[in-house]
């Protein structure tokens, strides 16, 4: 049976720029950096979770044809691919302050949610990332629903 998620992919347009952001600003470490001839296999890990890798994947052959690559690039830069990752932290507000001091731009400030405190940002390519300080799930209120809809 399945036992764990070992690698998941985040689409990026430039792997060196992705390293500058994910390693240089967010604090990930390089897991694997291998020239496979037809692609660069580049993964990152969190120091606290070295067994789980994120593949920083550039769209292209052999997985996609040029038309599909163009569509993916357009969707990515529009931020239309949804949440790329939710990353946990022990202290969302402190993490937010640290990352802002490193030049990270956030789309949402830390906010108390029914599941904890979280904030949001986009990477240089358009991927949505959330940073969450999880707590046991609380009751979802009408105020929460209005905030999520952008009504409050």
Backbone as a printed PyTorch tensor [residue, N CA C, xyz], in Angstrom:
tensor([[[  0.8310,  -1.1930,   0.0000],
         [  0.0000,   0.0000,   0.0000],
         [  0.8700,   1.2500,   0.0000]],

        [[  0.2560,   2.3640,  -0.3260],
         [  0.9610,   3.6420,  -0.3380],
         [  1.3720,   4.0200,   1.0800]],

        [[  2.5540,   4.6090,   1.2230],
         [  3.0530,   4.9190,   2.5630],
         [  3.3520,   6.3900,   2.8150]],

        [[  3.6810,   7.1560,   1.7900],
         [  3.9630,   8.5780,   1.9970],
         [  4.0700,   9.2890,   0.6630]],

        [[  3.9530,  10.5920,   0.7110],
         [  4.2410,  11.4040,  -0.4640],
         [  5.7050,  11.8070,  -0.3590]],

        [[  6.5110,  11.3940,  -1.3080],
         [  7.9400,  11.6620,  -1.2640],
         [  8.3160,  12.9110,  -2.0600]],

        [[  7.6610,  13.1060,  -3.2060],
         [  7.9810,  14.2360,  -4.0840],
         [  6.6760,  14.7610,  -4.6650]],

        [[  6.5350,  16.0690,  -4.7030],
         [  5.4840,  16.6570,  -5.5180],
         [  6.1250,  17.7790,  -6.3220]],

        [[  5.5130,  18.1420,  -7.4110],
         [  6.1130,  19.0980,  -8.3450],
         [  5.4580,  20.4650,  -8.2310]],

        [[  6.2820,  21.4820,  -8.3960],
         [  5.8340,  22.8650,  -8.5380],
         [  6.3930,  23.3480,  -9.8690]],

        [[  5.5200,  23.8500, -10.7140],
         [  5.9440,  24.3390, -12.0240],
         [  6.6210,  25.7000, -11.8680]],

        [[  7.7990,  25.8230, -12.4460],
         [  8.5470,  27.0850, -12.4490],
         [  9.0070,  27.3620, -13.8770]],

        [[  9.3530,  28.5900, -14.1570],
         [  9.8000,  28.9350, -15.5010],
         [ 11.3170,  29.0120, -15.6210]],

        [[ 12.0020,  29.1640, -14.4970],
         [ 13.4610,  29.2540, -14.4900],
         [ 13.9540,  28.6240, -13.1890]],

        [[ 14.6970,  27.5450, -13.2870],
         [ 15.1100,  26.8260, -12.0830],
         [ 16.1200,  27.5970, -11.2450]],

        [[ 16.9910,  28.3760, -11.8730],
         [ 17.9430,  29.1620, -11.0840],
         [ 17.2240,  30.2620, -10.3120]],

        [[ 16.2750,  30.9120, -10.9370],
         [ 15.4680,  31.9220, -10.2430],
         [ 14.6500,  31.2670,  -9.1270]],

        [[ 14.1510,  30.0630,  -9.3820],
         [ 13.4070,  29.3280,  -8.3540],
         [ 14.3100,  29.0350,  -7.1570]],

        [[ 15.5600,  28.6430,  -7.4000],
         [ 16.4930,  28.4080,  -6.2950],
         [ 16.7310,  29.6790,  -5.4900]],

        [[ 16.9180,  30.8000,  -6.1790],
         [ 17.1100,  32.0670,  -5.4750],
         [ 15.9550,  32.3380,  -4.5220]],

        [[ 14.7340,  32.0470,  -4.9690],
         [ 13.5560,  32.3130,  -4.1560],
         [ 13.3690,  31.2650,  -3.0610]],

        [[ 13.2540,  30.0010,  -3.4650],
         [ 12.9180,  28.9550,  -2.5010],
         [ 14.0470,  28.6760,  -1.5060]],

        [[ 15.2910,  28.6890,  -1.9700],
         [ 16.4300,  28.4420,  -1.0860],
         [ 16.8890,  29.7560,  -0.4510]],

        [[ 17.1220,  30.7680,  -1.2810],
         [ 17.6680,  32.0310,  -0.7890],
         [ 16.7450,  32.8210,   0.1120]],

        [[ 15.4450,  32.8040,  -0.1690],
         [ 14.5020,  33.6010,   0.6260],
         [ 13.6700,  32.7710,   1.5920]],

        [[ 13.1460,  31.6350,   1.1340],
         [ 12.2530,  30.8560,   1.9930],
         [ 12.9900,  29.9080,   2.9340]],

        [[ 14.2340,  29.5540,   2.6150],
         [ 15.0070,  28.7150,   3.5230],
         [ 15.0040,  27.2280,   3.2260]],

        [[ 14.5370,  26.8380,   2.0360],
         [ 14.6450,  25.4420,   1.6280],
         [ 16.1120,  25.1190,   1.3580]],

        [[ 16.4090,  23.8410,   1.2090],
         [ 17.7430,  23.3810,   0.8130],
         [ 17.6250,  22.5750,  -0.4650]],

        [[ 18.7060,  22.5300,  -1.2430],
         [ 18.7200,  21.7070,  -2.4510],
         [ 18.7580,  20.2440,  -2.0360]],

        [[ 17.8340,  19.4670,  -2.5900],
         [ 17.8280,  18.0280,  -2.3470],
         [ 18.6600,  17.3230,  -3.4010]],

        [[ 18.2230,  17.4060,  -4.6510],
         [ 18.9220,  16.8170,  -5.7890],
         [ 19.0410,  17.8580,  -6.8840]],

        [[ 20.1620,  17.8540,  -7.5710],
         [ 20.3610,  18.7240,  -8.7280],
         [ 21.1330,  17.9000,  -9.7560]],

        [[ 20.3740,  17.2820, -10.6800],
         [ 20.9580,  16.3050, -11.5930],
         [ 20.6180,  16.6860, -13.0330]],

        [[ 21.6340,  16.7490, -13.8810],
         [ 21.4240,  16.9490, -15.3200],
         [ 21.1130,  15.5800, -15.9230]],

        [[ 19.8760,  15.4260, -16.3590],
         [ 19.4490,  14.1450, -16.9270],
         [ 19.5190,  14.1510, -18.4510]],

        [[ 20.1320,  15.1690, -19.0210],
         [ 20.2290,  15.2540, -20.4710],
         [ 19.0410,  15.9600, -21.0770]],

        [[ 17.8620,  15.4120, -20.9000],
         [ 16.6570,  16.0210, -21.4560],
         [ 15.9940,  16.9770, -20.4760]],

        [[ 16.4260,  16.9550, -19.2060],
         [ 15.8760,  17.8640, -18.2090],
         [ 16.8130,  17.9370, -17.0150]],

        [[ 16.6300,  18.9600, -16.2260],
         [ 17.3400,  19.1080, -14.9500],
         [ 16.3970,  18.6630, -13.8430]],

        [[ 16.7840,  17.6290, -13.1100],
         [ 16.0100,  17.1300, -11.9810],
         [ 16.4770,  17.9130, -10.7610]],

        [[ 15.6530,  18.8790, -10.3350],
         [ 16.0220,  19.7870,  -9.2550],
         [ 14.9590,  19.7170,  -8.1700]],

        [[ 15.3570,  19.2230,  -7.0050],
         [ 14.4220,  19.1630,  -5.8840],
         [ 14.9410,  19.9900,  -4.7250]],

        [[ 13.9960,  20.4370,  -3.9120],
         [ 14.3080,  21.1620,  -2.6890],
         [ 13.6000,  20.4760,  -1.5270]],

        [[ 14.1430,  20.6750,  -0.3410],
         [ 13.5530,  20.1150,   0.8700],
         [ 13.6150,  21.1570,   1.9760]],

        [[ 12.7840,  20.9780,   2.9740],
         [ 12.8990,  21.7820,   4.1820],
         [ 13.8800,  21.1050,   5.1240]],

        [[ 14.7400,  21.8520,   5.7940],
         [ 15.6630,  21.2300,   6.7380],
         [ 14.9380,  20.3750,   7.7870]],

        [[ 13.7450,  20.7720,   8.1760],
         [ 12.9830,  20.0340,   9.1840],
         [ 12.2530,  18.8180,   8.6100]],

        [[ 12.2200,  18.6790,   7.2710],
         [ 11.4970,  17.5760,   6.6290],
         [ 12.2660,  17.1050,   5.3920]],

        [[ 13.4860,  16.5900,   5.5840],
         [ 14.3560,  16.2920,   4.4460],
         [ 13.9050,  15.1240,   3.5680]],

        [[ 12.9470,  14.3320,   4.0080],
         [ 12.4860,  13.1980,   3.2060],
         [ 11.4370,  13.5970,   2.1720]],

        [[ 10.8350,  14.7560,   2.3280],
         [  9.7970,  15.2220,   1.3970],
         [ 10.4120,  16.2470,   0.4590]],

        [[ 10.3530,  15.9830,  -0.8350],
         [ 10.9730,  16.8450,  -1.8370],
         [  9.9140,  17.5620,  -2.6740]],

        [[ 10.2700,  18.7570,  -3.1000],
         [  9.4920,  19.4710,  -4.1070],
         [ 10.3570,  19.5180,  -5.3650]],

        [[  9.8260,  19.0030,  -6.4490],
         [ 10.5030,  19.0600,  -7.7390],
         [ 10.1810,  20.4050,  -8.3770]],

        [[ 11.2000,  21.2000,  -8.6470],
         [ 11.0230,  22.4840,  -9.3380],
         [ 11.1180,  22.1840, -10.8280]],

        [[  9.9580,  22.0340, -11.4420],
         [  9.8630,  21.4850, -12.7910],
         [  9.5300,  22.5650, -13.8200]],

        [[ 10.3490,  22.6450, -14.8450],
         [ 10.1040,  23.5530, -15.9660],
         [  9.2720,  22.8080, -17.0010]],

        [[  8.1610,  23.3840, -17.4410],
         [  7.3560,  22.6820, -18.4410],
         [  8.1100,  22.5410, -19.7600]],

        [[  7.9300,  21.4070, -20.4060],
         [  8.5750,  21.1880, -21.6970],
         [  8.6030,  19.7180, -22.0560]],

        [[  9.1840,  19.4430, -23.2360],
         [  9.2930,  18.0640, -23.6950],
         [ 10.1500,  17.2490, -22.7300]],

        [[  9.9530,  15.9870, -22.5710],
         [  9.0140,  15.1600, -23.3110],
         [  7.6060,  15.1390, -22.7100]],

        [[  7.4100,  15.7580, -21.5560],
         [  6.1050,  15.6800, -20.8900],
         [  5.0270,  16.4930, -21.6120]],

        [[  5.4030,  17.6510, -22.1750],
         [  4.4150,  18.4940, -22.8560],
         [  4.9510,  18.9650, -24.2060]],

        [[  4.0220,  19.1350, -25.1380],
         [  4.3970,  19.7290, -26.4230],
         [  4.4370,  21.2480, -26.2710]],

        [[  4.9220,  21.9450, -27.2970],
         [  5.1150,  23.3990, -27.2130],
         [  3.8070,  24.1560, -26.9950]],

        [[  2.7110,  23.7010, -27.5900],
         [  1.4210,  24.3650, -27.3840],
         [  0.9850,  24.2620, -25.9200]],

        [[  1.1470,  23.0900, -25.3410],
         [  0.7940,  22.8840, -23.9350],
         [  1.7070,  23.7050, -23.0300]],

        [[  3.0000,  23.7750, -23.3650],
         [  3.9440,  24.5790, -22.5900],
         [  3.5020,  26.0340, -22.5830]],

        [[  3.1190,  26.5590, -23.7220],
         [  2.6560,  27.9530, -23.8010],
         [  1.4210,  28.1650, -22.9310]],

        [[  0.5000,  27.2220, -22.9570],
         [ -0.7050,  27.3270, -22.1270],
         [ -0.3530,  27.2830, -20.6470]],

        [[  0.5320,  26.3780, -20.2630],
         [  0.9500,  26.2850, -18.8610],
         [  1.6300,  27.5650, -18.3880]],

        [[  2.5150,  28.0980, -19.2210],
         [  3.1980,  29.3430, -18.8580],
         [  2.1830,  30.4760, -18.6390]],

        [[  1.1990,  30.5670, -19.5100],
         [  0.1890,  31.6170, -19.3760],
         [ -0.6210,  31.4360, -18.0960]],

        [[ -1.0700,  30.2230, -17.8210],
         [ -1.8510,  29.9600, -16.6140],
         [ -1.0210,  30.2100, -15.3530]],

        [[  0.2270,  29.7790, -15.3780],
         [  1.1030,  29.9580, -14.2240],
         [  1.2960,  31.4310, -13.9090]],

        [[  1.6620,  32.2240, -14.8960],
         [  1.9390,  33.6370, -14.6500],
         [  0.6890,  34.4150, -14.2520]],

        [[ -0.4830,  33.9090, -14.5940],
         [ -1.7360,  34.5210, -14.1470],
         [ -2.0930,  34.1000, -12.7240]],

        [[ -1.3790,  33.1300, -12.1910],
         [ -1.7110,  32.6070, -10.8690],
         [ -2.9290,  31.7130, -10.8920]],

        [[ -3.1910,  31.0960, -12.0380],
         [ -4.4190,  30.3280, -12.2280],
         [ -4.2690,  28.8280, -11.9770]],

        [[ -3.1330,  28.3800, -11.4590],
         [ -2.9390,  26.9440, -11.2510],
         [ -3.3110,  26.4940,  -9.8350]],

        [[ -3.8180,  27.3960,  -9.0170],
         [ -4.2240,  27.0250,  -7.6660],
         [ -3.0540,  27.0070,  -6.7020]],

        [[ -3.2900,  26.4690,  -5.5260],
         [ -2.2700,  26.4290,  -4.4800],
         [ -1.2010,  25.4010,  -4.8510]],

        [[  0.0480,  25.8400,  -4.8580],
         [  1.1600,  24.9390,  -5.1600],
         [  1.5960,  24.1760,  -3.9230]],

        [[  1.5430,  24.8330,  -2.7630],
         [  1.9630,  24.1770,  -1.5240],
         [  1.4470,  24.9540,  -0.3270]],

        [[  1.1730,  24.2190,   0.7350],
         [  0.8770,  24.8060,   2.0370],
         [  2.0040,  24.3380,   2.9450]],

        [[  2.7100,  25.2980,   3.5120],
         [  3.9080,  25.0140,   4.2910],
         [  3.6170,  25.3770,   5.7450]],

        [[  3.8510,  24.4440,   6.6450],
         [  3.5890,  24.7020,   8.0540],
         [  4.7530,  25.4110,   8.7210]],

        [[  4.4190,  26.1630,   9.7650],
         [  5.3950,  26.8630,  10.5940],
         [  4.9340,  26.8050,  12.0370]],

        [[  5.8680,  26.9940,  12.9550],
         [  5.5130,  27.0430,  14.3720],
         [  4.9900,  28.4210,  14.7700]],

        [[  5.3570,  29.4620,  14.0120],
         [  4.9640,  30.8330,  14.3540],
         [  4.7720,  31.6190,  13.0620]],

        [[  3.5400,  31.7040,  12.6150],
         [  3.2370,  32.3330,  11.3220],
         [  3.6460,  33.8040,  11.2960]],

        [[  3.3420,  34.5270,  12.3520],
         [  3.6460,  35.9690,  12.3560],
         [  5.1620,  36.2190,  12.3190]],

        [[  5.9340,  35.4490,  13.0650],
         [  7.3940,  35.6010,  13.0510],
         [  7.9630,  35.2020,  11.6880]],

        [[  7.4360,  34.1280,  11.1080],
         [  7.8850,  33.7000,   9.7770],
         [  7.5720,  34.7750,   8.7500]],

        [[  6.3860,  35.3290,   8.8130],
         [  5.9780,  36.4240,   7.9220],
         [  6.9730,  37.5810,   8.0280]],

        [[  7.2850,  38.0070,   9.2560],
         [  8.2150,  39.1250,   9.4540],
         [  9.5980,  38.8010,   8.8990]],

        [[ 10.0850,  37.5880,   9.1560],
         [ 11.4050,  37.1760,   8.6540],
         [ 11.4370,  37.1830,   7.1340]],

        [[ 10.4240,  36.5970,   6.5130],
         [ 10.4150,  36.5160,   5.0510],
         [ 10.2300,  37.8910,   4.4100]],

        [[  9.4170,  38.7400,   5.0110],
         [  9.2840,  40.1140,   4.4920],
         [ 10.6240,  40.8360,   4.5310]],

        [[ 11.3980,  40.6100,   5.5980],
         [ 12.7080,  41.2580,   5.7040],
         [ 13.6760,  40.7450,   4.6420]],

        [[ 13.3780,  39.5650,   4.0640],
         [ 14.1900,  38.9990,   2.9790],
         [ 13.6700,  39.4000,   1.6080]],

        [[ 12.6500,  40.2360,   1.5660],
         [ 12.1360,  40.7250,   0.2910],
         [ 10.9770,  39.9500,  -0.2870]],

        [[ 10.3940,  39.0170,   0.4810],
         [  9.2380,  38.2660,   0.0010],
         [  8.0070,  39.1650,   0.0630]],

        [[  7.2470,  39.1870,  -1.0150],
         [  6.0100,  39.9590,  -1.0770],
         [  4.8350,  39.0280,  -0.8260]],

        [[  3.9750,  39.4250,   0.0900],
         [  2.8260,  38.6040,   0.4690],
         [  1.5510,  39.1290,  -0.1700]],

        [[  0.6350,  38.2210,  -0.4560],
         [ -0.6880,  38.5890,  -0.9690],
         [ -1.7130,  38.6550,   0.1530]],

        [[ -1.3940,  38.0290,   1.2940],
         [ -2.2540,  38.0880,   2.4790],
         [ -1.3730,  38.1150,   3.7160]],

        [[ -1.7050,  38.9840,   4.6510],
         [ -0.9990,  39.0480,   5.9260],
         [ -1.4810,  37.9080,   6.8210]],

        [[ -0.7420,  37.6080,   7.8960],
         [ -1.1970,  36.5660,   8.8150],
         [ -2.6020,  36.8660,   9.3410]],

        [[ -3.4560,  35.8560,   9.2640],
         [ -4.8570,  35.9970,   9.6570],
         [ -5.2680,  34.7730,  10.4520]],

        [[ -6.0100,  35.0090,  11.5350],
         [ -6.5550,  33.8960,  12.3080],
         [ -7.6380,  33.2240,  11.4790]],

        [[ -7.5160,  31.9230,  11.3100],
         [ -8.4690,  31.1210,  10.5510],
         [ -8.9980,  30.0110,  11.4720]],

        [[-10.0540,  29.3260,  11.0920],
         [-10.5400,  28.2200,  11.9280],
         [ -9.5260,  27.0920,  12.0960]],

        [[ -8.5460,  27.0010,  11.2090],
         [ -7.5410,  25.9390,  11.2480],
         [ -6.1830,  26.4110,  11.7380]],

        [[ -6.0720,  27.6840,  12.1240],
         [ -4.8080,  28.2270,  12.5940],
         [ -4.5980,  29.6320,  12.0780]],

        [[ -3.3510,  30.0650,  12.0800],
         [ -2.9850,  31.3770,  11.5450],
         [ -2.2690,  31.1160,  10.2330]],

        [[ -2.6610,  31.8350,   9.1760],
         [ -1.9270,  31.6550,   7.9210],
         [ -1.8350,  32.9530,   7.1390]],

        [[ -0.9290,  32.9270,   6.1680],
         [ -0.7140,  34.0470,   5.2560],
         [ -0.4380,  33.4570,   3.8790]],

        [[ -0.3830,  34.3190,   2.8740],
         [ -0.2190,  33.8210,   1.5080],
         [  0.7650,  34.6860,   0.7310]],

        [[  1.4110,  34.0540,  -0.2430],
         [  2.3360,  34.7360,  -1.1310],
         [  2.3340,  34.0300,  -2.4750]],

        [[  2.9540,  34.6710,  -3.4390],
         [  3.1670,  34.0440,  -4.7420],
         [  4.6590,  34.0060,  -4.9920]],

        [[  5.1100,  32.9230,  -5.6180],
         [  6.5210,  32.8650,  -5.9820],
         [  6.7340,  33.7290,  -7.2280]],

        [[  7.9610,  33.8800,  -7.7000],
         [  8.2110,  34.7660,  -8.8470],
         [  7.4970,  34.3620, -10.1320]],

        [[  6.9430,  33.1580, -10.1700],
         [  6.3180,  32.6530, -11.3930],
         [  4.7930,  32.7260, -11.3520]],

        [[  4.2240,  32.9180, -10.1660],
         [  2.7850,  33.0020, -10.0220],
         [  2.1720,  31.9310,  -9.1420]],

        [[  2.9750,  30.9530,  -8.6910],
         [  2.4560,  29.9020,  -7.8150],
         [  1.9940,  30.4800,  -6.4870]],

        [[  0.8240,  30.0410,  -6.0470],
         [  0.3100,  30.4400,  -4.7390],
         [  0.8930,  29.5220,  -3.6720]],

        [[  1.4240,  30.1180,  -2.6180],
         [  1.9360,  29.3810,  -1.4700],
         [  1.2480,  29.9210,  -0.2230]],

        [[  0.9150,  29.0440,   0.6880],
         [  0.3450,  29.4470,   1.9730],
         [  1.2810,  28.9700,   3.0650]],

        [[  1.4520,  29.7930,   4.0770],
         [  2.2330,  29.4320,   5.2530],
         [  1.2590,  29.3920,   6.4110]],

        [[  1.1980,  28.2510,   7.0960],
         [  0.1770,  28.0310,   8.1130],
         [  0.7840,  27.5660,   9.4230]],

        [[  0.3050,  28.1740,  10.4940],
         [  0.5700,  27.7220,  11.8520],
         [ -0.6870,  26.9760,  12.2820]],

        [[ -0.6950,  25.6510,  12.0950],
         [ -1.9490,  24.9150,  12.2910],
         [ -2.3500,  24.7840,  13.7660]],

        [[ -3.6580,  24.7690,  13.9580],
         [ -4.2610,  24.4780,  15.2610],
         [ -5.4140,  23.5170,  15.0140]],

        [[ -5.9340,  22.8980,  16.0620],
         [ -7.1080,  22.0400,  15.8520],
         [ -8.2450,  22.8490,  15.2060]],

        [[ -8.9530,  22.2170,  14.2840],
         [-10.0250,  22.8850,  13.5410],
         [-11.1010,  23.3960,  14.4950]],

        [[-11.4720,  24.6540,  14.2990],
         [-12.5450,  25.2920,  15.0530],
         [-13.7820,  25.3720,  14.1610]],

        [[-14.8780,  25.7490,  14.7460],
         [-16.1050,  25.9070,  13.9810],
         [-15.9390,  27.0380,  12.9570]],

        [[-16.3890,  26.7970,  11.7400],
         [-16.3480,  27.8240,  10.6990],
         [-17.5580,  28.7260,  10.8890]],

        [[-17.2890,  30.0200,  10.9710],
         [-18.3450,  30.9990,  11.2190],
         [-18.7660,  31.6830,   9.9300]],

        [[-19.8690,  32.3810,   9.9910],
         [-20.3260,  33.1880,   8.8510],
         [-19.2890,  34.2620,   8.5300]],

        [[-18.6340,  34.7940,   9.5530],
         [-17.5720,  35.7870,   9.3430],
         [-16.4240,  35.1940,   8.5280]],

        [[-16.0480,  33.9380,   8.8420],
         [-14.9980,  33.2580,   8.0700],
         [-15.4080,  33.1370,   6.6070]],

        [[-16.6150,  32.6960,   6.3690],
         [-17.1080,  32.5000,   4.9990],
         [-17.1250,  33.8170,   4.2410]],

        [[-17.5730,  34.8760,   4.8720],
         [-17.5830,  36.1900,   4.2170],
         [-16.1680,  36.6560,   3.8980]],

        [[-15.2240,  36.4510,   4.8380],
         [-13.8260,  36.8400,   4.6060],
         [-13.2580,  36.0700,   3.4230]],

        [[-13.5150,  34.7620,   3.3610],
         [-13.0020,  33.9430,   2.2600],
         [-13.5920,  34.3490,   0.9190]],

        [[-14.8220,  34.8310,   0.9220],
         [-15.4580,  35.3110,  -0.3130],
         [-15.0220,  36.7160,  -0.6890]],

        [[-14.2680,  37.3690,   0.2070],
         [-13.8430,  38.7320,  -0.0480],
         [-14.9160,  39.7580,   0.2770]],

        [[-15.8570,  39.3680,   1.1130],
         [-16.9780,  40.2540,   1.4650],
         [-16.7600,  40.9720,   2.7830]],

        [[-15.7320,  40.6310,   3.4970],
         [-15.5910,  41.2270,   4.8230],
         [-14.2380,  41.7320,   5.1540]]])
